[in-house]
CSV table of C-alpha atoms and ligand atoms in Angstrom, one decimal:
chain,number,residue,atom,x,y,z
A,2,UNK,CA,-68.5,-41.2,-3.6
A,3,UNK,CA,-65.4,-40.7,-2.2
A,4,UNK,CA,-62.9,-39.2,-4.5
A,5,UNK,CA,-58.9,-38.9,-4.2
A,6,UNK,CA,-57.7,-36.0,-1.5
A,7,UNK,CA,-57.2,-32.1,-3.4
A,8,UNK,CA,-53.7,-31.7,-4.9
A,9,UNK,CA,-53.6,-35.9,-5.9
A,10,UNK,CA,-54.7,-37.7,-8.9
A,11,UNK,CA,-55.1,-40.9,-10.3
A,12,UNK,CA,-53.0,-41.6,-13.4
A,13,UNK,CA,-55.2,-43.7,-15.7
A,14,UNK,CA,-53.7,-46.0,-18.2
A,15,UNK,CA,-54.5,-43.7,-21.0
A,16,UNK,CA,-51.9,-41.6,-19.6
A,17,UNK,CA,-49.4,-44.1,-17.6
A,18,UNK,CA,-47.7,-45.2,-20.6
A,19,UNK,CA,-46.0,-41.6,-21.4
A,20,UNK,CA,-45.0,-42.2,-17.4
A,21,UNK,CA,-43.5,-45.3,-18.7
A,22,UNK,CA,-41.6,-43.5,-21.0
A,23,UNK,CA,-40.1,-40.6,-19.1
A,24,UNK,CA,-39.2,-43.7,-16.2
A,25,UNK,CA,-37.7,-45.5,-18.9
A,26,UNK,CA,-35.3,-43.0,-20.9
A,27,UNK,CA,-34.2,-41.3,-17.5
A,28,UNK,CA,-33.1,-44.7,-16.7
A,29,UNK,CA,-31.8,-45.2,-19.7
A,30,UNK,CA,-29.7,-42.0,-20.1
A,31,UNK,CA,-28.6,-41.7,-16.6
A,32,UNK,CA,-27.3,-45.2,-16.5
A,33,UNK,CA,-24.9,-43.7,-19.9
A,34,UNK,CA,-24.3,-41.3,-18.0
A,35,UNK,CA,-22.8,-43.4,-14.8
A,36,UNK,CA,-25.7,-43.1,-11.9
A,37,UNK,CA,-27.1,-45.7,-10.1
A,38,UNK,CA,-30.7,-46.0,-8.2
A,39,UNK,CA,-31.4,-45.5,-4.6
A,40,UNK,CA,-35.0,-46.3,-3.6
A,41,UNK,CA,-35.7,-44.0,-0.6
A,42,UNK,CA,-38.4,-44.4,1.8
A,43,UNK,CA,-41.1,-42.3,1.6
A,44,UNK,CA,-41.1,-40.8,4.9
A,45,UNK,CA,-38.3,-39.2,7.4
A,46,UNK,CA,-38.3,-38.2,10.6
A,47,UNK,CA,-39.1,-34.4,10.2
A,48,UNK,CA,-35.6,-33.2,11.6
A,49,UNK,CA,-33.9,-34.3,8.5
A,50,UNK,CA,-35.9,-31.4,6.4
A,51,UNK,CA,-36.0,-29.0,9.2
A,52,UNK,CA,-32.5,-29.5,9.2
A,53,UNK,CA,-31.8,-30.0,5.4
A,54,UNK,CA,-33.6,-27.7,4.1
A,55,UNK,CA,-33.7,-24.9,5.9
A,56,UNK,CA,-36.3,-23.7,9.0
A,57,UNK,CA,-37.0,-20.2,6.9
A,58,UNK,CA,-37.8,-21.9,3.4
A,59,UNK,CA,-41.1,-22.1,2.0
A,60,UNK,CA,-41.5,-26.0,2.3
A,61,UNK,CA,-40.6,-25.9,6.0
A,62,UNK,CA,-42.3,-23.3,7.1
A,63,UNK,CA,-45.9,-24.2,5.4
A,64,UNK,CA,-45.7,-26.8,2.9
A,65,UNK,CA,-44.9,-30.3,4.8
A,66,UNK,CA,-47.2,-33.1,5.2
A,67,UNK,CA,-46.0,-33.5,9.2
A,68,UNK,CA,-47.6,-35.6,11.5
A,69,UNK,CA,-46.5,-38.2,14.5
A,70,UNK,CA,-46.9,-41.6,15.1
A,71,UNK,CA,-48.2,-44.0,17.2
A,72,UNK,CA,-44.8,-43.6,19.2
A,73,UNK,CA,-44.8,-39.9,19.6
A,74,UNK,CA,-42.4,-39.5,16.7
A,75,UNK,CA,-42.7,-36.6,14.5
A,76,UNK,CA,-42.3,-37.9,10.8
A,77,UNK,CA,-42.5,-36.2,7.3
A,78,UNK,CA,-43.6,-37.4,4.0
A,79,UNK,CA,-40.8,-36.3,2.1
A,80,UNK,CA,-41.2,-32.7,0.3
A,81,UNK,CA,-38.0,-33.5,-2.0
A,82,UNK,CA,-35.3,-36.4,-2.1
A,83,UNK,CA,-31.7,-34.4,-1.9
A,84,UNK,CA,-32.1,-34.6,2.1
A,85,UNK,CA,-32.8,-38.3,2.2
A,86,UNK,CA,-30.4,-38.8,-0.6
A,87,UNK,CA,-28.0,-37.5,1.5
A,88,UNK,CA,-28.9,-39.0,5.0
A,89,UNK,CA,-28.5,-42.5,3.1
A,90,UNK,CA,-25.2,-41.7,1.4
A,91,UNK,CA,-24.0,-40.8,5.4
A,92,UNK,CA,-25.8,-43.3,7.2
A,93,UNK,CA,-24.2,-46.5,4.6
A,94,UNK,CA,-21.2,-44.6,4.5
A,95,UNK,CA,-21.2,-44.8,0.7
A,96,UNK,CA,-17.7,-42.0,0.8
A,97,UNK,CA,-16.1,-45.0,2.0
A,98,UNK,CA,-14.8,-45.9,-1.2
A,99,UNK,CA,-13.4,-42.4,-1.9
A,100,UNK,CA,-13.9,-41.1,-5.4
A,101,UNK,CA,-17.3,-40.0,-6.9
A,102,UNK,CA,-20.7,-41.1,-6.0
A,103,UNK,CA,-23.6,-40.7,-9.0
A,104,UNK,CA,-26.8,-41.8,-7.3
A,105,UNK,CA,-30.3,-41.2,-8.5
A,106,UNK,CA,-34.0,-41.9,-6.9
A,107,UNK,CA,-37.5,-41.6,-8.2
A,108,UNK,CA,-40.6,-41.2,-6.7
A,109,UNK,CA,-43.7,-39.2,-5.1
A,110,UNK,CA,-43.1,-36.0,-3.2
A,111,UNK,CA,-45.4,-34.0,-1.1
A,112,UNK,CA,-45.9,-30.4,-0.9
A,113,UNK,CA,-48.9,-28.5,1.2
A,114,UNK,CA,-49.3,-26.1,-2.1
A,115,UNK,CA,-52.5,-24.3,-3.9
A,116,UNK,CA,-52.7,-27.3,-6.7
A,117,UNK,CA,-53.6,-25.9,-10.3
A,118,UNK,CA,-52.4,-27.7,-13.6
A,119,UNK,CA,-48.6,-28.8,-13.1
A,120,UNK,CA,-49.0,-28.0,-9.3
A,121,UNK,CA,-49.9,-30.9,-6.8
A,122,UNK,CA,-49.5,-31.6,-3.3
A,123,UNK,CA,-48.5,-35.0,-4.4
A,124,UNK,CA,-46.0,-34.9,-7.3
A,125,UNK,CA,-43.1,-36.9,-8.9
A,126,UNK,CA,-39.7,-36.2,-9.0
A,127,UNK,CA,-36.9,-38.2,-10.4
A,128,UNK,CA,-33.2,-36.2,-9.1
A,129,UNK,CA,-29.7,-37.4,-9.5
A,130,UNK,CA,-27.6,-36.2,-7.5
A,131,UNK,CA,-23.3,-36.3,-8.2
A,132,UNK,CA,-21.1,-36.9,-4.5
A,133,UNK,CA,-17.6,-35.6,-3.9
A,134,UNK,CA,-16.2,-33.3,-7.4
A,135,UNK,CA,-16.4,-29.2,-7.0
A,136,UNK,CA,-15.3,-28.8,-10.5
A,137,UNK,CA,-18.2,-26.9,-12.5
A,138,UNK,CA,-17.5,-29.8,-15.8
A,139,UNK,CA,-19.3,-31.7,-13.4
A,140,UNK,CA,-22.6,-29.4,-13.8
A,141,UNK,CA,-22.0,-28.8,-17.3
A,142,UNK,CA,-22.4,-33.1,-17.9
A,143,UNK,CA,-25.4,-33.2,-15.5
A,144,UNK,CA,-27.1,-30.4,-17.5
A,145,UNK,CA,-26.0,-32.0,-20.4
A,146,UNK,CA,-27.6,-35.3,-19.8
A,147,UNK,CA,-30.6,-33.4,-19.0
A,148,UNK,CA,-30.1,-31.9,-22.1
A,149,UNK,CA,-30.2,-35.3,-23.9
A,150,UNK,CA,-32.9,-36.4,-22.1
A,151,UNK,CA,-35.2,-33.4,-23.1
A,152,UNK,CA,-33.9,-33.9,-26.4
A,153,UNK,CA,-34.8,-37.8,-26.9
A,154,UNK,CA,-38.1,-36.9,-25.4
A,155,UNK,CA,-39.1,-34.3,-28.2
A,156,UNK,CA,-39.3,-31.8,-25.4
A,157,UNK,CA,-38.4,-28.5,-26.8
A,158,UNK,CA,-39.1,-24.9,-26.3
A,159,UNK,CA,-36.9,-25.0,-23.3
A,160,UNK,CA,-34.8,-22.2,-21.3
A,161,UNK,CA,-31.8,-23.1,-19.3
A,162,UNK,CA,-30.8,-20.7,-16.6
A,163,UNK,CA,-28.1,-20.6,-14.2
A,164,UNK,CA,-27.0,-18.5,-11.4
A,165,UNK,CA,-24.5,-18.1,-9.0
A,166,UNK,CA,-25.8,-17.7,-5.1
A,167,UNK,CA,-21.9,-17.3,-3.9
A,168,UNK,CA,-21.0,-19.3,-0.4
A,169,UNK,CA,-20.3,-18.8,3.0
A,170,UNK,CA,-17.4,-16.5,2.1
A,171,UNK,CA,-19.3,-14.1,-0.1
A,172,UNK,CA,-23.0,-14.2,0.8
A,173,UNK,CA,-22.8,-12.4,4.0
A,174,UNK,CA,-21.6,-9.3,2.9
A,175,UNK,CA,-23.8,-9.3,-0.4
A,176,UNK,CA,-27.0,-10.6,2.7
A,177,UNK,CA,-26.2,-7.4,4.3
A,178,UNK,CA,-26.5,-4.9,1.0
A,179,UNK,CA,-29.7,-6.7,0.2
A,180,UNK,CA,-31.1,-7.1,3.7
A,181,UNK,CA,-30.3,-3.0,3.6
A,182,UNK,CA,-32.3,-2.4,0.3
A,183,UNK,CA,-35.1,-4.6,0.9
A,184,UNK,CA,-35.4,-3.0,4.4
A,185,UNK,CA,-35.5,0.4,2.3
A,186,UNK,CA,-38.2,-1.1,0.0
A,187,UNK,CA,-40.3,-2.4,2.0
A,188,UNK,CA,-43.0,-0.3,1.6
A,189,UNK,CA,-43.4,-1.5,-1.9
A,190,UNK,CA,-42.8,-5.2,-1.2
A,191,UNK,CA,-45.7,-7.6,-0.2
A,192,UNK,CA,-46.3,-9.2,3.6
A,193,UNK,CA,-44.2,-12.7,2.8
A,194,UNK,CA,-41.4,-10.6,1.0
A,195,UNK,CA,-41.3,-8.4,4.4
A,196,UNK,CA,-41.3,-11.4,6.8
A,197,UNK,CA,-38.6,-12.6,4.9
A,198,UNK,CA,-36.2,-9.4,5.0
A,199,UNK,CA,-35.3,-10.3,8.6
A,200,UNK,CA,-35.0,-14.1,8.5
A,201,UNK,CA,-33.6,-14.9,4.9
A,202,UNK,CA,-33.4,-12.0,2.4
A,203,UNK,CA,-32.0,-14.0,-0.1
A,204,UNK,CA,-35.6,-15.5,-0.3
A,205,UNK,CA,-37.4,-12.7,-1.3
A,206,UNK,CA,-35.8,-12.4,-4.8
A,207,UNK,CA,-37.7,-15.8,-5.1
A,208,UNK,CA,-41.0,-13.8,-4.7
A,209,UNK,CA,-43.6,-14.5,-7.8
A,210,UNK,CA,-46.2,-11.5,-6.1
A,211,UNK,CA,-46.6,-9.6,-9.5
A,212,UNK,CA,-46.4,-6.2,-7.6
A,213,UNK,CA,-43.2,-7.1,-6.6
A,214,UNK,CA,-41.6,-7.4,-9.4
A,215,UNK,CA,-40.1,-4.0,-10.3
A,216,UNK,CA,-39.1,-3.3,-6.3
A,217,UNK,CA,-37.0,-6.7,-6.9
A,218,UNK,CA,-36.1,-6.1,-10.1
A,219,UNK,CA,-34.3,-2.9,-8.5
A,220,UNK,CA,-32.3,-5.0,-6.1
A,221,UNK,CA,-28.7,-5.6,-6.5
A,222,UNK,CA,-27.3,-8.5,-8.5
A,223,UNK,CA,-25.8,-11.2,-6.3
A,224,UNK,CA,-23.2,-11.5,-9.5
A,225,UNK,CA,-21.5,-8.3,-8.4
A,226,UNK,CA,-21.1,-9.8,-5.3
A,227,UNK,CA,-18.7,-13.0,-5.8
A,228,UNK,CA,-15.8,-13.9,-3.9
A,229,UNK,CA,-13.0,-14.6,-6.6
A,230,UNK,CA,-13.3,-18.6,-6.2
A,231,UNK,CA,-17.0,-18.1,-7.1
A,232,UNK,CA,-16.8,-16.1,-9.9
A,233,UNK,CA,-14.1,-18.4,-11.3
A,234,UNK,CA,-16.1,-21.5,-10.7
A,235,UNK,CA,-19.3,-19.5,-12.6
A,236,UNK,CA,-17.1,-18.1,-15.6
A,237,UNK,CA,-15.6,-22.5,-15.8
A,238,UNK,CA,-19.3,-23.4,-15.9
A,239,UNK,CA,-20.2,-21.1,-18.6
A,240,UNK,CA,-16.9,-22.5,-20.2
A,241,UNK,CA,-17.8,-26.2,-20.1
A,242,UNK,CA,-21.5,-25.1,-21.3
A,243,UNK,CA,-19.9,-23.0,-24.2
A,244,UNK,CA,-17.8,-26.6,-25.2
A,245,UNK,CA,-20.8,-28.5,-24.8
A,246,UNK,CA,-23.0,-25.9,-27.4
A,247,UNK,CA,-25.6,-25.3,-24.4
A,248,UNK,CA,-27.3,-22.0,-25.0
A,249,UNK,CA,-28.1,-20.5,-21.3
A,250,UNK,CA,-29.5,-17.3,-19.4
A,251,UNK,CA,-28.2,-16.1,-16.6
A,252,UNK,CA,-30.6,-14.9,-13.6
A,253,UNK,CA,-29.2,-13.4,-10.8
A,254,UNK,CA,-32.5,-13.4,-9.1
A,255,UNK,CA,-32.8,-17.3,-9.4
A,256,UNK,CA,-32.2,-18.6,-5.9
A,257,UNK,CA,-34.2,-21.7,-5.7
A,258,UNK,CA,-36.7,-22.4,-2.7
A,259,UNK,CA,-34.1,-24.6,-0.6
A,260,UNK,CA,-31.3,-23.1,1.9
A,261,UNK,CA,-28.6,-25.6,0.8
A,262,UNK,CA,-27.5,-24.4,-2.0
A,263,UNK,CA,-23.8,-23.0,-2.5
A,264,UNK,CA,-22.3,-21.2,-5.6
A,265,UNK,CA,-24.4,-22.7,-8.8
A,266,UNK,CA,-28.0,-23.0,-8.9
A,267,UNK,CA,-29.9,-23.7,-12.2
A,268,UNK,CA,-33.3,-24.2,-13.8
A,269,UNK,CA,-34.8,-25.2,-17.3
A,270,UNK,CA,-38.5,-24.0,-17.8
A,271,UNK,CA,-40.7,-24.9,-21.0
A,272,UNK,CA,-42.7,-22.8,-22.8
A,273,UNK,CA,-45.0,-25.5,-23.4
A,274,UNK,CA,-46.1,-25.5,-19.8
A,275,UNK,CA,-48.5,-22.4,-18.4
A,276,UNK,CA,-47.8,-20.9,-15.4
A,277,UNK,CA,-46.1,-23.8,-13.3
A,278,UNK,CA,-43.3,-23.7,-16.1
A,279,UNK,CA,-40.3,-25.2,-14.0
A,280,UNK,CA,-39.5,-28.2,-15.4
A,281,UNK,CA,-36.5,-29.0,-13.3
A,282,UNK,CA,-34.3,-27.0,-10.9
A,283,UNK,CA,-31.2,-28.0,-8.7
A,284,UNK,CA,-27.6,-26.9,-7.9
A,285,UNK,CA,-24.4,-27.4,-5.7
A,286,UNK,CA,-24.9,-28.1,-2.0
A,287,UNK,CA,-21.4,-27.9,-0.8
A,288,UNK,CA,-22.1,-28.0,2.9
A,289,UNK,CA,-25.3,-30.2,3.3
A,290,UNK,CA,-23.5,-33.9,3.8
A,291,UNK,CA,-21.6,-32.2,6.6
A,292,UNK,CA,-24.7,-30.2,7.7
A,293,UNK,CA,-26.2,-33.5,8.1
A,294,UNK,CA,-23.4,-35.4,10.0
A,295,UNK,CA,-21.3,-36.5,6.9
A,296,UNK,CA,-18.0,-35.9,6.0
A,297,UNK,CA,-17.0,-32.7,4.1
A,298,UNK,CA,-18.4,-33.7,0.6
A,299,UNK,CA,-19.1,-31.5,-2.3
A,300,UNK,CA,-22.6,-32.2,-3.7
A,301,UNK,CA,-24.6,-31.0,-7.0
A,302,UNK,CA,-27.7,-32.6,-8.1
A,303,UNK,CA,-31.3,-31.6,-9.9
A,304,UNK,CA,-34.5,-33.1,-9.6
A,305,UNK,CA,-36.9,-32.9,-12.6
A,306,UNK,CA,-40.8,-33.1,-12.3
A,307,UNK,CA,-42.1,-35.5,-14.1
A,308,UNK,CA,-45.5,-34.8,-13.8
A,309,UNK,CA,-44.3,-30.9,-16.1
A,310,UNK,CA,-42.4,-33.5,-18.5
A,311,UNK,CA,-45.3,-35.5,-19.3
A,312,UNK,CA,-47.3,-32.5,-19.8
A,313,UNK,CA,-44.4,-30.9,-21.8
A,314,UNK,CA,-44.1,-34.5,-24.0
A,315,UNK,CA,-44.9,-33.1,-27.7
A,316,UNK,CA,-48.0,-34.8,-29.3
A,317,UNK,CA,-46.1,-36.8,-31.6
A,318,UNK,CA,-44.3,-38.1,-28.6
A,319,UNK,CA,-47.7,-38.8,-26.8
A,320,UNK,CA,-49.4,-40.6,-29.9
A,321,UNK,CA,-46.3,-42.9,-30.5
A,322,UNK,CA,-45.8,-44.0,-27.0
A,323,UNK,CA,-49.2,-45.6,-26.8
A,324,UNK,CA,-48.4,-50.1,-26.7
A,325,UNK,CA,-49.9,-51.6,-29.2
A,326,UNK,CA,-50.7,-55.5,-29.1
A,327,UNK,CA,-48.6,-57.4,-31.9
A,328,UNK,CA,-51.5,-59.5,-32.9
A,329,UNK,CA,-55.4,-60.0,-31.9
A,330,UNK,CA,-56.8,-63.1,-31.3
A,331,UNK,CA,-60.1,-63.8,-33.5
A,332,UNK,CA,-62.0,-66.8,-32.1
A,333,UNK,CA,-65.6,-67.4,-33.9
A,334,UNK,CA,-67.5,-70.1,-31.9
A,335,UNK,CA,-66.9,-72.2,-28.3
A,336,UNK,CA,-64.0,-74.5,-30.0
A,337,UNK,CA,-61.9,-71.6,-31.7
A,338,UNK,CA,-62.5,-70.1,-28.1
A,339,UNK,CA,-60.5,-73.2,-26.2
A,340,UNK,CA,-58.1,-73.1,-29.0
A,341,UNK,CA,-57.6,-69.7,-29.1
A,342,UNK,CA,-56.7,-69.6,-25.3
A,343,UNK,CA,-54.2,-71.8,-25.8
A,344,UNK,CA,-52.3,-70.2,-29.4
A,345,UNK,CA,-52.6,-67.0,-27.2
A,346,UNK,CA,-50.7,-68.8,-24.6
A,347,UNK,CA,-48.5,-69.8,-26.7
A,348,UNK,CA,-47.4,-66.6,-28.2
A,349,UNK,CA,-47.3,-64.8,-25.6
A,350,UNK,CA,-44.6,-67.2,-24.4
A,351,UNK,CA,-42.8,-66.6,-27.8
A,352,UNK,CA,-42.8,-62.9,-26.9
A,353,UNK,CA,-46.0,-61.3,-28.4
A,354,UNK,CA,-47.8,-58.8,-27.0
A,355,UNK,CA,-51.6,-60.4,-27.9
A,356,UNK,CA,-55.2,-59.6,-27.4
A,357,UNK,CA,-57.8,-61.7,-26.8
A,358,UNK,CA,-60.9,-60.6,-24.9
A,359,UNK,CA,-63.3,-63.9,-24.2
A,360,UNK,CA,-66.1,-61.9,-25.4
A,361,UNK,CA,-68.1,-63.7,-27.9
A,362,UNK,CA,-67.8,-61.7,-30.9
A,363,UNK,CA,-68.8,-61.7,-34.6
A,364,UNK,CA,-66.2,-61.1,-36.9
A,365,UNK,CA,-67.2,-57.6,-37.6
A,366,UNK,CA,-67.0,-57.0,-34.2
A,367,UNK,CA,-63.4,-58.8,-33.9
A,368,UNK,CA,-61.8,-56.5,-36.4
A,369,UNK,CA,-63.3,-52.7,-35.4
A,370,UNK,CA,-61.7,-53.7,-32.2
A,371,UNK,CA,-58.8,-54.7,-33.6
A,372,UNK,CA,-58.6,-51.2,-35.4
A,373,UNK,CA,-59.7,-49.5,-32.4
A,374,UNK,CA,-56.5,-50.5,-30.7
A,375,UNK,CA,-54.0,-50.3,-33.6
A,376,UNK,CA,-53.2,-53.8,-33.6
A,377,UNK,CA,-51.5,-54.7,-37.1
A,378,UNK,CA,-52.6,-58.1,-37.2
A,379,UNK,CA,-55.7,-60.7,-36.8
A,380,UNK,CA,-55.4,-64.0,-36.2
A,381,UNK,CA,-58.7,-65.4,-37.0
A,382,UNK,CA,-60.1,-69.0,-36.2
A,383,UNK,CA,-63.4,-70.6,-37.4
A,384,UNK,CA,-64.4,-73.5,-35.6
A,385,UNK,CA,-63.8,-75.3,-39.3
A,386,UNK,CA,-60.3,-74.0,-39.1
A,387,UNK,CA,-60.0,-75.0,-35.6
A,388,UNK,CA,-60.6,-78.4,-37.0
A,389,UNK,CA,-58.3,-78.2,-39.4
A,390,UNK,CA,-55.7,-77.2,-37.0
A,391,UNK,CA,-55.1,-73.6,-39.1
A,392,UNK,CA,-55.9,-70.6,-39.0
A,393,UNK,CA,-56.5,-66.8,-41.1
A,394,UNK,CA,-53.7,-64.3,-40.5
A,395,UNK,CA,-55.1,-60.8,-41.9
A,396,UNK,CA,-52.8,-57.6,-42.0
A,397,UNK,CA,-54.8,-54.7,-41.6
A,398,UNK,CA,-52.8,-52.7,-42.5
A,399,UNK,CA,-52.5,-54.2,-46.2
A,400,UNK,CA,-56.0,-56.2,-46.1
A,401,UNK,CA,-54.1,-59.4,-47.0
A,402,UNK,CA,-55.2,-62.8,-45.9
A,403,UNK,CA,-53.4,-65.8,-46.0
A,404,UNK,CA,-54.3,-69.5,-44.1
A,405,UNK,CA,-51.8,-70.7,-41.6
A,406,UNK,CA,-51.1,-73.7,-40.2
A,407,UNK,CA,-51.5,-72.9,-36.3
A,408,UNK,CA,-47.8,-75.2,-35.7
A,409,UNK,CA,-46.3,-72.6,-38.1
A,410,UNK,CA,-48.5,-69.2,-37.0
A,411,UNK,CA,-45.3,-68.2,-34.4
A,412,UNK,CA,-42.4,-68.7,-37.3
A,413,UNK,CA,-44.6,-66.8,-39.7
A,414,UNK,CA,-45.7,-64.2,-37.0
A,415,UNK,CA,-42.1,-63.4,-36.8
A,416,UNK,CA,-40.9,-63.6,-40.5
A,417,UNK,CA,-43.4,-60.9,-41.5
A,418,UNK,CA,-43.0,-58.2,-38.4
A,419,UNK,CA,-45.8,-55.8,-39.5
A,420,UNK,CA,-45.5,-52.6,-39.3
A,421,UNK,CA,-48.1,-51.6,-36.0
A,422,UNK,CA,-50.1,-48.0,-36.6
B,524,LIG,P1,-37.7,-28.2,-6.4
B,524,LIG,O1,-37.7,-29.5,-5.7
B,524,LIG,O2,-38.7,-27.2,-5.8
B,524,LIG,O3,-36.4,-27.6,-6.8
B,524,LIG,O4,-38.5,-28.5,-7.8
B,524,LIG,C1,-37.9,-29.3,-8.8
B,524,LIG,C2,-38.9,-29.6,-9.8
B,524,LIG,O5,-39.9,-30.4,-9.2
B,524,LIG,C3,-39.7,-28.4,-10.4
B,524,LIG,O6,-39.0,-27.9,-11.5
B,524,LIG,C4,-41.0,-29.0,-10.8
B,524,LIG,O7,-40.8,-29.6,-12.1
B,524,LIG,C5,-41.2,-30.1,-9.8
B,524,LIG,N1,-42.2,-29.7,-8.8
B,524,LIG,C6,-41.9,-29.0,-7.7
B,524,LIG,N2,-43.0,-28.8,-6.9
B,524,LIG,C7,-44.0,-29.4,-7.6
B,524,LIG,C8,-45.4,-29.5,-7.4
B,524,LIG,N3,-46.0,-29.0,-6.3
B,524,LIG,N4,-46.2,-30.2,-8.4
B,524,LIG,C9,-45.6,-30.7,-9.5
B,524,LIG,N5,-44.2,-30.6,-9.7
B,524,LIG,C10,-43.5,-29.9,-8.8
C-alpha cells in the first residue's frame, strides 16, 4: 500500500467541513476588514527565501523543501507566504496607486520539521498582510480582526503576546550585549543555541531546549534596549490595544523564527492545543519590500495556521458545522425510483441540499439513514403515490406526516423550513 509521505495527511470529509468554515469566516472577516485575495504560486525560485527570510533562520538553513528542475533552476516550495506576498506586490507594482495595500493569500506551506500533532511538513496558512502605514493602530486592527475571528469561531483560551525586536538603529547595540552574554553562557547553552551566538544571537532567545531555559531566561530584555522611535511606537500599540479592550503579554524573548522582522512582532497561542500551541504569529517587516527590490514600504502582516485552528475549534463549533441535507429522498419500488430522480432534480434546482442514494431500500432502512445523517425531513414515494402524482412528507423531528401533491412539494418544502438536528 502506498500511503501519503511523513509530515502530510489527507483531510477526509468528516473533517473538511470545519476547513470550510475557518476558509469561510477568514474570508468573511477580512473582507470587513478591507483585504483582498492573492493566489500565489506554490513554488519560488529558492533566492526569494534565501533572501527573504534570512540565510541563518531555522527554515533556511534545514527546513526547505529545495530541489531543481529540469532546467538547472533551483526552486522552493514555499515555507511561508510574506516573501511571495511581497515579490508579487513588487513585481505588479501594486504601490503604484500610492496609499495602503491589504492583501491576503491562503494555502499549503512546507516545512522539513519533526511532524507530531499540530506539526507537519505540509501545513496551511492563511496570512494577510497590510502595505505602506508605520503607525502601530494599524497592528492593533489586524490583531483585532484576529481577535474577531477567534471570537466568531468559539476559539477561546487564547494568549496574545507582543514584543518589540527594535530596528536597524537599536538592535546592533542591544546584538552586541547579548552576543556578549550568550558568549559568557555558553557553557550552559545547547549546540544550536551556540552555533547561533556568532551568526544571529537574536535567534537563540527563540530556543525551546528545556535546559536552556533559565541561561536565557538570564539574558537581557531587548525592551531595555529601544531607540526612542521604538519605544514610542511599542507604548502606541499598547495604547490602540488598551482602546480596543485587548488583554496582552509582553515577551521580550519572543523574536519569531524569520529575520525580517523590525520593531513589533506578536503571537496568540491556545491553551487548547498541546505542545505546538502557536496558533498564529507575525509582525512589522519594515525593510523586506526594499530588501527584495521594492520601493521603501512599511509592511505588517500574520499568518495563522489553520491546521492549530481546526484543532483549537471548540466541540460545539465542530458538531454544528457538520451540512446537513435539507430533505431525503424516499423512493419504494422501480417507478418512485425514476420519479424520485427527477423531484430530486428538481429541488435541488430550487436550492435544496437533498439526498438520494439509488440503493434499493425498505422504508425502515430509508429513515435510520435519514437519522443517521440529521436530515429533518423525508420525502417518501410509494409507487401508488407515484401514480397518484403525490407524495409523504415526514418531519422527523416531530413524527408528522402529511400527503403532498409532488407540483406543490417545493412551495411546501419552503413554507415549513424545519428546524435540521
Ligand atoms: P510562522 O510562519 O512560523 O510565523 O508560523 C505562523 C503559524 O503557522 C504558526 O503560529 C502555526 O499556527 C502555523 N505553523 C507554522 N509551522 C507549522 C507546521 N509545521 N505545522 C502546522 N502549523 C504550522
Amino acid at each position: 500500500m502506498i500511503t501519503c509521505v511523513r509530515g502530510t495527511r489527507d483531510i477526509l470529509p468528516d473533517e473538511i467541513h470545519l476547513w470550510h468554515l475557518v476558509e469561510r469566516e477568514s474570508a468573511a472577516i477580512f473582507d470587513r476588514y478591507g483585504f483582498e485575495e492573492l493566489r500565489l504560486p506554490i513554488f519560488e525560485v529558492t533566492e526569494l527565501f534565501a533572501r527573504g527570510i534570512g540565510d541563518t533562520t531555522d527554515i533556511v538553513e534545514k527546513e526547505m523543501y529545495t530541489f531543481t528542475d529540469r532546467n538547472d533552476q533551483s526552486l522552493t516550495l514555499r515555507p511561508e507566504g510574506t516573501a511571495s506576498l511581497v515579490r508579487a506586490y513588487i513585481q505588479h507594482q501594486l504601490y503604484k496607486d500610492g496609499g495602503t495595500r491589504k492583501l491576503y493569500y491562503a494555502g499549503p506551506m512546507f516545512r522539513y520539521e519533526r511532524p507530531q500533532k499540530g506539526r507537519y511538513r505540509q501545513f496551511y496558512q492563511i496570512g494577510a498582510e497590510v502595505l505602506g502605514p508605520d503607525s502601530p493602530g494599524v497592528e492593533a486592527e489586524v490583531i483585532d480582526m484576529l481577535m474577531l475571528l477567534m471570537d466568531r469561531l468559539g476559539i477561546g483560551d487564547t494568549r496574545l503576546w507582543i514584543n518589540s525586536i527594535g530596528c536597524p538603529a537599536c538592535r546592533p547595540a542591544f546584538l552586541a550585549v547579548l552576543q556578549e552574554r550568550e558568549q559568557a553562557a555558553a557553557g550552559r547553552l545547547c549546540a544550536d543555541c551556540v552555533r547561533r551566538i556568532a551568526a544571529n544571537p537574536l535567534r537563540v532567545l527563540d530556543c525551546k531546549n528545556p535546559d536552556c531555559q533559565d541561561t536565557i531566561n538570564s539574558l537581557p530584555s531587548i525592551l531595555d534596549y529601544l531607540c526612542a522611535p521604538c519605544r514610542s511606537h511599542h507604548e502606541r500599540l499598547k495604547k490602540h490595544l488598551g482602546l480596543l479592550g485587548i488583554a496582552y503579554h509582553e515577551n521580550p524573548r519572543m523574536v519569531r523564527g524569520l529575520d525580517y522582522y523590525v520593531k513589533t512582532t506578536f503571537e496568540i497561542t491556545s491553551g487548547a492545543l498541546g505542545a505546538q500551541n502557536s496558533l498564529l504569529g507575525g509582525g512589522r517587516y519594515d525593510g523586506l519590500v526594499e530588501q527584495l527590490g521594492g520601493p521603501p514600504t512599511h509592511g505588517f502582516g500574520f499568518a495563522l495556521g489553520l491546521d492549530r485552528f481546526v484543532l483549537a475549534l471548540p466541540e460545539a463549533v465542530r458538531a454544528g458545522s457538520r451540512p446537513v441535507p435539507d430533505v431525503h429522498l424516499a423512493p419504494l419500488g422501480e417507478t418512485a425510483q425514476e420519479l424520485a430522480q427527477v423531484v430530486a432534480a428538481r429541488l435541488r434546482r430550487a436550492g435544496f441540499a437533498v439526498s438520494q442514494d439509488f440503493q434499493d431500500r425498505s422504508l425502515k432502512s430509508h429513515l435510520r439513514h435519514a437519522n443517521r445523517l440529521g436530515v429533518p425531513r423525508v420525502v417518501i414515494i410509494g409507487d401508488a403515490e407515484a401514480e397518484a402524482g403525490q407524495a409523504a412528507l415526514k418531519s422527523l423531528i416531530t413524527g408528522d406526516q402529511i400527503l403532498v401533491p409532488l407540483t406543490e412539494l417545493e412551495a411546501v418544502l419552503r413554507q415549513q423550513p424545519a428546524e435540521k438536528e
